[in-house]
């Protein structure tokens, strides 16, 4: 008996088997026309009536369908040959065999479709860039037996989860490790927020260099600066030289430093530039699949410089959509990519005009869309003042934290060496002296005074109209 016939037979007579495999089967997995027709009738019946069909019911449905006489006769003959004989196969064997059947057919169909795309005379409208996605989807076909967590029956698994050491990518900065309980987790979206020129890209370049030094594979996508500029900053960081000195290095000295890094560093760094506001998560996914196939490169962490410069796959051609929806969609799509590839994604966003003038930034100061902090797992602000700049420091304020208690170490400072594109820990005394009281052009915020007094103070200081 053919495997296709065995599958069709068990779809009719074996409810346990049917419930497990029907979500993963596709009419495209069957080659013979009569197999396709019978499978479609079985699937339609089950989806409509939530019960297994009888032979009689299927015969009636076939008779009502508008198929050719020859196809009707062949399908009816196939149906009559399927009997409920007492020769039930082992359910585990059935599931394994059906899964392999689906995998083989999915790969075959993907190869045929890819050839069709490469054939310019074919009718396929998809472009060549979609081939890696098609093959990747086919290779990922599998039966997932997990249908949810049973609170009482799965308590042992839950206990093991509580005591499992989570895989994290640590920082080389003490306080960032404290507030994230050891680093960034997979499947998360992490956002640095700051004004123009404060240090968003510097932070990401420093952390990317740190990840590379630890042996992780790093993918850095830039939509703001050229690939060479990002690499220049990471060179300065890893070689411990200033940007100006880097340009003066003789070729021999530069090569020696690169050779030293090659011997020391086990990870890989790929930097990819896209024109501003032209790339979406679909482009990034295609790039990652291409790197996996062509170079065997699978990133452990993705840096996106920066989120607001991407386009959304959902609102790409909808110019009427507001910035709230567009930026929120981009954030959701990036977080989805993090989950899909099981990696952390690090990106950045700008402060709005009010936040740029404040030394006490909040989530409300996020530019363009409050949907971004609603989606992010970890979000912090980088704040600078003239006093901090004098001490080569920058203030960090937690804004949202799913890793740890947001109240702990809400504000802290780190050292910054802009010439070498580096961040570093400062003495503990600097943390104790940190002034955490909010400031805004010499007046207190409304949280420390009455609303009427707050409006009056705003008017006196010439800060514009109060909108309630």
Tab-separated table of C-alpha atoms in Angstrom:
chain	number	residue	atom	x	y	z
A	1	UNK	CA	0.000	0.000	0.000
A	2	UNK	CA	1.261	3.482	-0.843
A	3	UNK	CA	2.081	5.838	2.027
A	4	UNK	CA	-0.374	8.382	0.571
A	5	UNK	CA	-3.160	5.790	0.780
A	6	UNK	CA	-2.183	4.945	4.362
A	7	UNK	CA	-2.349	8.635	5.270
A	8	UNK	CA	-5.789	9.050	3.677
A	9	UNK	CA	-7.075	5.887	5.333
A	10	UNK	CA	-6.018	7.012	8.805
A	11	UNK	CA	-7.494	10.463	8.209
A	12	UNK	CA	-10.845	8.715	7.819
A	13	UNK	CA	-10.621	6.057	10.527
A	14	UNK	CA	-8.016	7.156	13.103
A	15	UNK	CA	-9.123	10.220	15.067
A	16	UNK	CA	-5.991	10.452	17.267
A	17	UNK	CA	-3.789	10.447	14.167
A	18	UNK	CA	-6.003	12.932	12.314
A	19	UNK	CA	-6.046	15.482	15.124
A	20	UNK	CA	-2.249	15.444	15.287
A	21	UNK	CA	-1.321	15.564	11.594
A	22	UNK	CA	-4.104	17.494	9.855
A	23	UNK	CA	-2.732	20.962	10.849
A	24	UNK	CA	0.557	20.116	9.110
A	25	UNK	CA	-0.675	18.401	5.949
A	26	UNK	CA	-1.161	20.275	2.691
A	27	UNK	CA	-2.886	19.348	-0.536
A	28	UNK	CA	0.352	20.276	-2.302
A	29	UNK	CA	2.102	17.337	-0.659
A	30	UNK	CA	0.054	14.872	-2.738
A	31	UNK	CA	1.039	14.246	-6.365
A	32	UNK	CA	-1.766	12.142	-7.822
A	33	UNK	CA	-4.915	14.032	-8.755
A	34	UNK	CA	-7.265	11.569	-7.003
A	35	UNK	CA	-5.184	11.827	-3.795
A	36	UNK	CA	-5.500	15.608	-3.871
A	37	UNK	CA	-9.256	15.525	-4.436
A	38	UNK	CA	-9.925	12.978	-1.664
A	39	UNK	CA	-7.673	14.810	0.813
A	40	UNK	CA	-9.476	18.097	0.119
A	41	UNK	CA	-12.871	16.478	0.745
A	42	UNK	CA	-11.657	14.891	3.994
A	43	UNK	CA	-10.154	18.176	5.238
A	44	UNK	CA	-13.263	20.175	4.283
A	45	UNK	CA	-15.544	17.739	6.107
A	46	UNK	CA	-13.455	17.730	9.303
A	47	UNK	CA	-13.109	21.518	9.347
A	48	UNK	CA	-16.851	22.007	8.870
A	49	UNK	CA	-18.254	19.281	11.134
A	50	UNK	CA	-15.337	18.668	13.554
A	51	UNK	CA	-15.725	14.914	13.071
A	52	UNK	CA	-14.226	12.173	10.916
A	53	UNK	CA	-16.113	11.549	7.658
A	54	UNK	CA	-17.599	8.216	6.663
A	55	UNK	CA	-17.036	6.650	3.259
A	56	UNK	CA	-20.657	7.281	2.403
A	57	UNK	CA	-20.409	10.973	3.293
A	58	UNK	CA	-17.258	11.370	1.202
A	59	UNK	CA	-18.876	9.587	-1.750
A	60	UNK	CA	-21.841	11.997	-1.595
A	61	UNK	CA	-19.520	15.016	-1.372
A	62	UNK	CA	-17.579	13.736	-4.387
A	63	UNK	CA	-20.799	13.304	-6.333
A	64	UNK	CA	-21.763	16.921	-5.602
A	65	UNK	CA	-18.376	18.306	-6.653
A	66	UNK	CA	-17.799	19.683	-10.127
A	67	UNK	CA	-14.906	17.505	-11.245
A	68	UNK	CA	-14.418	15.636	-14.493
A	69	UNK	CA	-16.020	12.217	-14.870
A	70	UNK	CA	-12.658	10.472	-15.161
A	71	UNK	CA	-11.352	12.183	-12.001
A	72	UNK	CA	-14.598	11.326	-10.197
A	73	UNK	CA	-14.323	7.638	-11.112
A	74	UNK	CA	-10.644	7.405	-10.138
A	75	UNK	CA	-11.241	9.157	-6.793
A	76	UNK	CA	-14.303	7.009	-6.029
A	77	UNK	CA	-12.289	3.885	-6.841
A	78	UNK	CA	-9.552	5.055	-4.450
A	79	UNK	CA	-12.131	5.720	-1.728
A	80	UNK	CA	-13.710	2.259	-2.138
A	81	UNK	CA	-10.269	0.632	-1.859
A	82	UNK	CA	-9.781	2.174	1.575
A	83	UNK	CA	-11.360	-0.127	4.138
A	84	UNK	CA	-11.304	-0.144	7.912
A	85	UNK	CA	-9.489	-3.426	8.192
A	86	UNK	CA	-8.109	-4.489	11.554
A	87	UNK	CA	-4.503	-3.795	10.657
A	88	UNK	CA	-3.888	-0.605	12.638
A	89	UNK	CA	-0.283	0.557	12.487
A	90	UNK	CA	1.661	1.835	15.458
A	91	UNK	CA	0.712	5.481	16.044
A	92	UNK	CA	4.344	6.533	16.605
A	93	UNK	CA	5.384	4.952	13.306
A	94	UNK	CA	2.475	6.616	11.548
A	95	UNK	CA	3.377	10.050	12.908
A	96	UNK	CA	7.088	9.677	12.086
A	97	UNK	CA	6.346	8.422	8.568
A	98	UNK	CA	3.847	11.199	7.901
A	99	UNK	CA	6.241	13.852	9.194
A	100	UNK	CA	9.009	12.581	6.897
A	101	UNK	CA	6.534	12.506	4.005
A	102	UNK	CA	5.616	16.157	4.643
A	103	UNK	CA	9.260	17.191	4.942
A	104	UNK	CA	10.269	15.420	1.712
A	105	UNK	CA	7.347	16.850	-0.235
A	106	UNK	CA	7.918	20.363	1.144
A	107	UNK	CA	11.571	20.290	0.077
A	108	UNK	CA	10.653	18.920	-3.355
A	109	UNK	CA	8.025	21.625	-3.863
A	110	UNK	CA	10.465	24.310	-2.703
A	111	UNK	CA	13.111	23.161	-5.194
A	112	UNK	CA	10.561	23.122	-8.026
A	113	UNK	CA	9.360	26.616	-7.102
A	114	UNK	CA	12.945	27.896	-6.896
A	115	UNK	CA	13.673	26.560	-10.365
A	116	UNK	CA	10.499	28.241	-11.589
A	117	UNK	CA	11.712	31.547	-10.157
A	118	UNK	CA	15.107	31.168	-11.822
A	119	UNK	CA	13.390	30.388	-15.136
A	120	UNK	CA	12.570	33.824	-16.500
A	121	UNK	CA	9.949	32.273	-18.769
A	122	UNK	CA	8.051	30.891	-15.807
A	123	UNK	CA	4.870	32.439	-14.449
A	124	UNK	CA	6.185	32.780	-10.894
A	125	UNK	CA	6.008	36.403	-9.793
A	126	UNK	CA	8.389	36.078	-6.816
A	127	UNK	CA	11.959	37.348	-7.175
A	128	UNK	CA	15.235	35.467	-6.703
A	129	UNK	CA	15.764	36.995	-3.269
A	130	UNK	CA	12.846	34.932	-1.949
A	131	UNK	CA	14.544	31.593	-2.726
A	132	UNK	CA	16.419	31.381	0.631
A	133	UNK	CA	13.124	31.960	2.480
A	134	UNK	CA	11.342	29.299	0.417
A	135	UNK	CA	14.040	26.698	1.100
A	136	UNK	CA	14.317	27.690	4.757
A	137	UNK	CA	10.545	27.301	5.269
A	138	UNK	CA	10.624	23.888	3.621
A	139	UNK	CA	13.528	22.697	5.769
A	140	UNK	CA	11.746	23.829	8.927
A	141	UNK	CA	8.627	21.684	8.389
A	142	UNK	CA	8.030	19.537	11.462
A	143	UNK	CA	5.217	18.287	13.687
A	144	UNK	CA	5.162	20.274	16.928
A	145	UNK	CA	3.539	18.142	19.637
A	146	UNK	CA	3.425	21.014	22.140
A	147	UNK	CA	-0.076	22.410	22.523
A	148	UNK	CA	0.333	24.379	25.736
A	149	UNK	CA	1.564	24.258	29.313
A	150	UNK	CA	-0.579	22.203	31.698
A	151	UNK	CA	-0.292	24.058	34.986
A	152	UNK	CA	-0.643	20.968	37.216
A	153	UNK	CA	0.812	18.187	35.048
A	154	UNK	CA	3.813	20.214	33.874
A	155	UNK	CA	4.851	21.491	37.311
A	156	UNK	CA	8.174	19.604	37.166
A	157	UNK	CA	9.073	21.319	33.905
A	158	UNK	CA	8.162	24.642	35.449
A	159	UNK	CA	10.372	23.968	38.478
A	160	UNK	CA	13.282	23.107	36.183
A	161	UNK	CA	12.669	26.371	34.324
A	162	UNK	CA	12.910	28.348	37.571
A	163	UNK	CA	16.329	26.852	38.314
A	164	UNK	CA	17.690	26.829	34.778
A	165	UNK	CA	20.571	29.159	34.008
A	166	UNK	CA	19.317	31.426	31.255
A	167	UNK	CA	21.591	32.066	28.298
A	168	UNK	CA	22.546	35.724	28.304
A	169	UNK	CA	24.961	38.009	26.497
A	170	UNK	CA	26.694	39.998	29.259
A	171	UNK	CA	27.873	43.591	29.184
A	172	UNK	CA	31.353	44.680	30.199
A	173	UNK	CA	29.709	47.373	32.325
A	174	UNK	CA	28.913	46.468	35.939
A	175	UNK	CA	25.681	48.407	36.381
A	176	UNK	CA	24.191	47.246	33.087
A	177	UNK	CA	24.766	43.653	34.220
A	178	UNK	CA	23.168	44.472	37.569
A	179	UNK	CA	19.975	45.888	36.106
A	180	UNK	CA	19.617	43.088	33.517
A	181	UNK	CA	20.625	40.267	35.897
A	182	UNK	CA	23.649	39.325	33.864
A	183	UNK	CA	23.038	40.621	30.347
A	184	UNK	CA	20.564	40.545	27.474
A	185	UNK	CA	18.304	37.531	26.968
A	186	UNK	CA	17.327	35.969	23.667
A	187	UNK	CA	14.009	36.910	22.034
A	188	UNK	CA	14.101	40.471	23.388
A	189	UNK	CA	14.039	43.989	21.965
A	190	UNK	CA	16.367	46.395	23.796
A	191	UNK	CA	16.279	50.143	23.107
A	192	UNK	CA	18.701	52.958	23.914
A	193	UNK	CA	17.091	56.403	23.798
A	194	UNK	CA	19.026	59.654	23.563
A	195	UNK	CA	19.180	62.990	21.837
A	196	UNK	CA	21.214	63.718	18.735
A	197	UNK	CA	24.948	63.319	19.330
A	198	UNK	CA	24.616	62.020	22.891
A	199	UNK	CA	25.911	58.520	22.217
A	200	UNK	CA	23.358	56.046	20.836
A	201	UNK	CA	25.630	54.753	18.071
A	202	UNK	CA	28.641	54.912	20.386
A	203	UNK	CA	26.831	52.675	22.885
A	204	UNK	CA	25.899	50.161	20.198
A	205	UNK	CA	29.389	50.146	18.667
A	206	UNK	CA	30.947	49.637	22.106
A	207	UNK	CA	28.571	46.801	22.991
A	208	UNK	CA	29.031	45.215	19.546
A	209	UNK	CA	32.823	45.296	20.034
A	210	UNK	CA	32.386	43.774	23.493
A	211	UNK	CA	30.182	40.960	22.130
A	212	UNK	CA	32.711	40.256	19.384
A	213	UNK	CA	35.522	40.118	21.966
A	214	UNK	CA	33.532	37.546	23.939
A	215	UNK	CA	33.364	35.273	20.880
A	216	UNK	CA	29.786	35.993	19.798
A	217	UNK	CA	28.710	36.373	16.182
A	218	UNK	CA	27.497	39.943	15.709
A	219	UNK	CA	25.347	41.351	12.914
A	220	UNK	CA	25.329	45.149	12.781
A	221	UNK	CA	22.807	46.728	10.407
A	222	UNK	CA	23.142	50.455	9.826
A	223	UNK	CA	20.700	52.782	8.121
A	224	UNK	CA	22.364	55.968	9.338
A	225	UNK	CA	26.119	55.725	8.779
A	226	UNK	CA	28.270	53.971	6.198
A	227	UNK	CA	29.590	50.475	6.899
A	228	UNK	CA	33.133	51.854	6.963
A	229	UNK	CA	32.214	54.440	9.628
A	230	UNK	CA	30.801	51.762	11.911
A	231	UNK	CA	33.879	49.579	11.344
A	232	UNK	CA	36.091	52.620	12.062
A	233	UNK	CA	34.438	53.121	15.447
A	234	UNK	CA	34.788	49.454	16.332
A	235	UNK	CA	38.445	49.567	15.216
A	236	UNK	CA	39.092	52.468	17.596
A	237	UNK	CA	37.357	50.580	20.414
A	238	UNK	CA	39.109	47.239	19.958
A	239	UNK	CA	42.549	48.697	19.122
A	240	UNK	CA	42.307	51.208	21.987
A	241	UNK	CA	43.340	54.129	19.779
A	242	UNK	CA	41.617	57.431	19.084
A	243	UNK	CA	39.770	58.001	15.838
A	244	UNK	CA	42.328	60.635	14.848
A	245	UNK	CA	45.273	58.351	15.625
A	246	UNK	CA	43.608	55.517	13.699
A	247	UNK	CA	43.801	57.545	10.515
A	248	UNK	CA	47.523	58.188	11.085
A	249	UNK	CA	48.481	54.541	11.642
A	250	UNK	CA	50.954	53.138	9.092
A	251	UNK	CA	49.673	50.150	7.112
A	252	UNK	CA	52.135	47.776	8.781
A	253	UNK	CA	51.085	48.808	12.280
A	254	UNK	CA	47.421	48.563	11.354
A	255	UNK	CA	47.905	45.056	9.905
A	256	UNK	CA	49.705	43.923	13.056
A	257	UNK	CA	46.819	45.122	15.209
A	258	UNK	CA	44.318	43.355	12.946
A	259	UNK	CA	46.362	40.119	13.083
A	260	UNK	CA	46.435	40.389	16.866
A	261	UNK	CA	42.649	40.740	16.920
A	262	UNK	CA	42.261	37.753	14.564
A	263	UNK	CA	44.259	35.563	16.948
A	264	UNK	CA	42.364	36.819	19.968
A	265	UNK	CA	38.771	37.054	18.734
A	266	UNK	CA	36.756	33.915	17.955
A	267	UNK	CA	33.502	35.573	16.943
A	268	UNK	CA	32.566	37.225	13.651
A	269	UNK	CA	31.207	40.683	12.906
A	270	UNK	CA	29.199	41.464	9.770
A	271	UNK	CA	28.257	45.091	9.087
A	272	UNK	CA	25.562	45.725	6.492
A	273	UNK	CA	24.434	49.138	5.314
A	274	UNK	CA	21.007	49.936	3.868
A	275	UNK	CA	19.900	53.321	2.536
A	276	UNK	CA	17.864	55.285	5.060
A	277	UNK	CA	14.132	54.427	5.150
A	278	UNK	CA	14.380	51.692	2.482
A	279	UNK	CA	14.763	48.454	4.465
A	280	UNK	CA	12.352	46.416	6.568
A	281	UNK	CA	12.458	43.252	8.648
A	282	UNK	CA	11.934	41.278	5.432
A	283	UNK	CA	15.255	42.622	4.122
A	284	UNK	CA	16.991	41.764	7.391
A	285	UNK	CA	15.518	38.252	7.431
A	286	UNK	CA	16.638	37.648	3.840
A	287	UNK	CA	20.127	38.909	4.727
A	288	UNK	CA	20.368	36.590	7.729
A	289	UNK	CA	19.228	33.604	5.672
A	290	UNK	CA	21.734	34.476	2.945
A	291	UNK	CA	24.578	34.774	5.463
A	292	UNK	CA	23.577	31.429	6.947
A	293	UNK	CA	23.575	29.687	3.575
A	294	UNK	CA	26.576	31.362	1.941
A	295	UNK	CA	28.898	31.903	4.910
A	296	UNK	CA	27.580	29.629	7.623
A	297	UNK	CA	27.116	32.768	9.750
A	298	UNK	CA	24.329	32.710	12.346
A	299	UNK	CA	24.208	35.853	14.517
A	300	UNK	CA	24.078	35.626	18.299
A	301	UNK	CA	22.954	39.255	18.549
A	302	UNK	CA	21.628	41.867	16.124
A	303	UNK	CA	22.314	45.608	16.321
A	304	UNK	CA	19.975	47.889	14.384
A	305	UNK	CA	21.164	51.487	13.985
A	306	UNK	CA	18.482	52.638	14.313
A	307	UNK	CA	14.818	51.602	14.566
A	308	UNK	CA	13.104	54.805	13.402
A	309	UNK	CA	14.990	54.690	10.093
A	310	UNK	CA	13.438	51.337	9.110
A	311	UNK	CA	10.215	50.871	7.200
A	312	UNK	CA	7.366	48.630	8.256
A	313	UNK	CA	6.263	45.612	6.255
A	314	UNK	CA	2.668	46.369	7.233
A	315	UNK	CA	2.610	50.089	6.439
A	316	UNK	CA	5.164	50.223	3.637
A	317	UNK	CA	2.810	51.731	1.081
A	318	UNK	CA	0.304	53.288	3.462
A	319	UNK	CA	1.361	56.915	3.688
A	320	UNK	CA	-1.788	57.783	5.632
A	321	UNK	CA	-0.713	55.731	8.664
A	322	UNK	CA	0.480	57.875	11.565
A	323	UNK	CA	3.954	57.629	13.075
A	324	UNK	CA	2.509	55.950	16.189
A	325	UNK	CA	1.308	52.946	14.206
A	326	UNK	CA	4.310	52.785	11.880
A	327	UNK	CA	6.998	52.890	14.583
A	328	UNK	CA	5.021	50.491	16.797
A	329	UNK	CA	4.741	48.098	13.846
A	330	UNK	CA	8.502	48.299	13.188
A	331	UNK	CA	9.190	47.550	16.871
A	332	UNK	CA	6.822	44.566	16.826
A	333	UNK	CA	8.374	43.230	13.619
A	334	UNK	CA	11.892	43.556	15.022
A	335	UNK	CA	10.864	41.793	18.221
A	336	UNK	CA	9.269	39.075	16.093
A	337	UNK	CA	12.601	38.668	14.282
A	338	UNK	CA	14.335	38.337	17.667
A	339	UNK	CA	11.932	35.543	18.636
A	340	UNK	CA	12.246	33.846	15.249
A	341	UNK	CA	16.060	33.729	15.409
A	342	UNK	CA	16.253	33.298	19.203
A	343	UNK	CA	18.566	36.293	19.641
A	344	UNK	CA	18.484	39.696	21.370
A	345	UNK	CA	18.000	42.753	19.171
A	346	UNK	CA	19.551	46.059	20.218
A	347	UNK	CA	18.407	49.319	18.649
A	348	UNK	CA	17.937	52.990	19.450
A	349	UNK	CA	15.489	55.843	19.135
A	350	UNK	CA	15.546	59.622	19.402
A	351	UNK	CA	14.171	61.877	22.120
A	352	UNK	CA	11.401	64.264	21.218
A	353	UNK	CA	11.938	68.025	21.496
A	354	UNK	CA	10.752	68.229	25.106
A	355	UNK	CA	12.987	65.349	26.153
A	356	UNK	CA	15.985	66.860	24.414
A	357	UNK	CA	15.709	69.925	26.681
A	358	UNK	CA	15.272	67.881	29.868
A	359	UNK	CA	17.802	66.258	32.194
A	360	UNK	CA	15.166	63.874	33.541
A	361	UNK	CA	13.928	61.865	30.587
A	362	UNK	CA	10.813	59.677	30.762
A	363	UNK	CA	8.977	57.273	28.469
A	364	UNK	CA	6.753	60.159	27.405
A	365	UNK	CA	9.808	61.723	25.767
A	366	UNK	CA	10.059	58.964	23.166
A	367	UNK	CA	9.999	60.461	19.677
A	368	UNK	CA	7.289	59.647	17.124
A	369	UNK	CA	5.513	56.773	18.883
A	370	UNK	CA	4.682	55.683	22.434
A	371	UNK	CA	4.057	52.277	20.886
A	372	UNK	CA	7.817	51.661	20.941
A	373	UNK	CA	8.247	51.537	24.744
A	374	UNK	CA	5.054	49.478	24.910
A	375	UNK	CA	6.773	46.815	22.770
A	376	UNK	CA	10.369	46.946	24.060
A	377	UNK	CA	11.597	44.571	26.773
A	378	UNK	CA	14.355	46.867	28.014
A	379	UNK	CA	14.597	50.600	27.440
A	380	UNK	CA	16.950	53.169	28.901
A	381	UNK	CA	17.921	56.776	28.289
A	382	UNK	CA	21.411	58.174	27.807
A	383	UNK	CA	21.578	61.707	29.248
A	384	UNK	CA	24.406	64.201	29.168
A	385	UNK	CA	25.006	67.591	30.778
A	386	UNK	CA	27.915	70.019	30.769
A	387	UNK	CA	28.890	68.828	34.244
A	388	UNK	CA	28.884	65.192	33.194
A	389	UNK	CA	30.851	65.992	30.036
A	390	UNK	CA	33.512	67.686	32.174
A	391	UNK	CA	33.978	64.422	34.075
A	392	UNK	CA	33.804	62.264	30.903
A	393	UNK	CA	30.629	60.645	32.149
A	394	UNK	CA	27.153	59.964	30.850
A	395	UNK	CA	24.011	59.316	32.874
A	396	UNK	CA	21.866	56.234	32.305
A	397	UNK	CA	18.244	56.116	33.390
A	398	UNK	CA	16.115	52.979	33.273
A	399	UNK	CA	12.762	53.565	31.597
A	400	UNK	CA	11.431	50.016	31.201
A	401	UNK	CA	12.905	46.748	32.394
A	402	UNK	CA	11.472	43.247	32.065
A	403	UNK	CA	14.708	41.736	33.378
A	404	UNK	CA	14.684	43.214	36.863
A	405	UNK	CA	13.039	45.613	39.303
A	406	UNK	CA	12.977	49.025	37.638
A	407	UNK	CA	13.418	50.845	40.970
A	408	UNK	CA	16.828	49.301	41.695
A	409	UNK	CA	19.626	51.461	40.308
A	410	UNK	CA	17.176	53.518	38.277
A	411	UNK	CA	19.909	56.114	37.647
A	412	UNK	CA	23.650	55.543	37.362
A	413	UNK	CA	26.614	56.913	35.477
A	414	UNK	CA	29.234	55.315	33.238
A	415	UNK	CA	32.463	56.696	31.857
A	416	UNK	CA	32.713	57.675	28.222
A	417	UNK	CA	35.753	58.083	25.979
A	418	UNK	CA	34.386	59.546	22.775
A	419	UNK	CA	37.774	59.646	21.071
A	420	UNK	CA	38.173	55.863	21.409
A	421	UNK	CA	34.449	55.055	21.150
A	422	UNK	CA	34.537	53.371	24.536
A	423	UNK	CA	32.421	53.143	27.674
A	424	UNK	CA	33.775	52.077	31.050
A	425	UNK	CA	32.834	51.675	34.711
A	426	UNK	CA	33.448	54.611	37.012
A	427	UNK	CA	34.334	54.610	40.683
A	428	UNK	CA	31.527	53.768	43.096
A	429	UNK	CA	31.888	57.224	44.623
A	430	UNK	CA	30.580	58.713	41.363
A	431	UNK	CA	27.377	56.686	41.714
A	432	UNK	CA	26.825	57.897	45.274
A	433	UNK	CA	27.244	61.495	44.228
A	434	UNK	CA	24.819	61.193	41.347
A	435	UNK	CA	22.017	63.751	41.598
A	436	UNK	CA	18.810	62.012	40.603
A	437	UNK	CA	16.402	64.879	41.224
A	438	UNK	CA	14.645	65.813	37.963
A	439	UNK	CA	15.555	69.117	36.381
A	440	UNK	CA	13.889	71.114	33.654
A	441	UNK	CA	15.259	74.597	33.050
A	442	UNK	CA	15.418	75.384	36.758
A	443	UNK	CA	11.868	74.384	37.694
A	444	UNK	CA	10.452	71.355	39.422
A	445	UNK	CA	8.236	68.840	37.647
A	446	UNK	CA	4.537	68.633	38.326
A	447	UNK	CA	5.041	65.496	40.441
A	448	UNK	CA	6.488	67.700	43.230
A	449	UNK	CA	4.010	70.567	43.120
A	450	UNK	CA	0.342	71.223	42.430
A	451	UNK	CA	-0.842	71.253	38.832
A	452	UNK	CA	-1.864	74.942	39.027
A	453	UNK	CA	1.534	75.882	40.434
A	454	UNK	CA	3.233	73.832	37.729
A	455	UNK	CA	1.364	75.703	34.957
A	456	UNK	CA	2.216	79.024	36.570
A	457	UNK	CA	5.912	78.139	36.774
A	458	UNK	CA	5.865	77.130	33.118
A	459	UNK	CA	4.362	80.486	32.097
A	460	UNK	CA	6.853	82.450	34.188
A	461	UNK	CA	9.757	80.648	32.552
A	462	UNK	CA	8.370	81.214	29.066
A	463	UNK	CA	8.031	77.553	28.224
A	464	UNK	CA	4.957	77.929	26.089
A	465	UNK	CA	1.310	77.044	26.259
A	466	UNK	CA	0.160	74.287	28.551
A	467	UNK	CA	-1.917	71.687	26.700
A	468	UNK	CA	-4.211	69.646	28.949
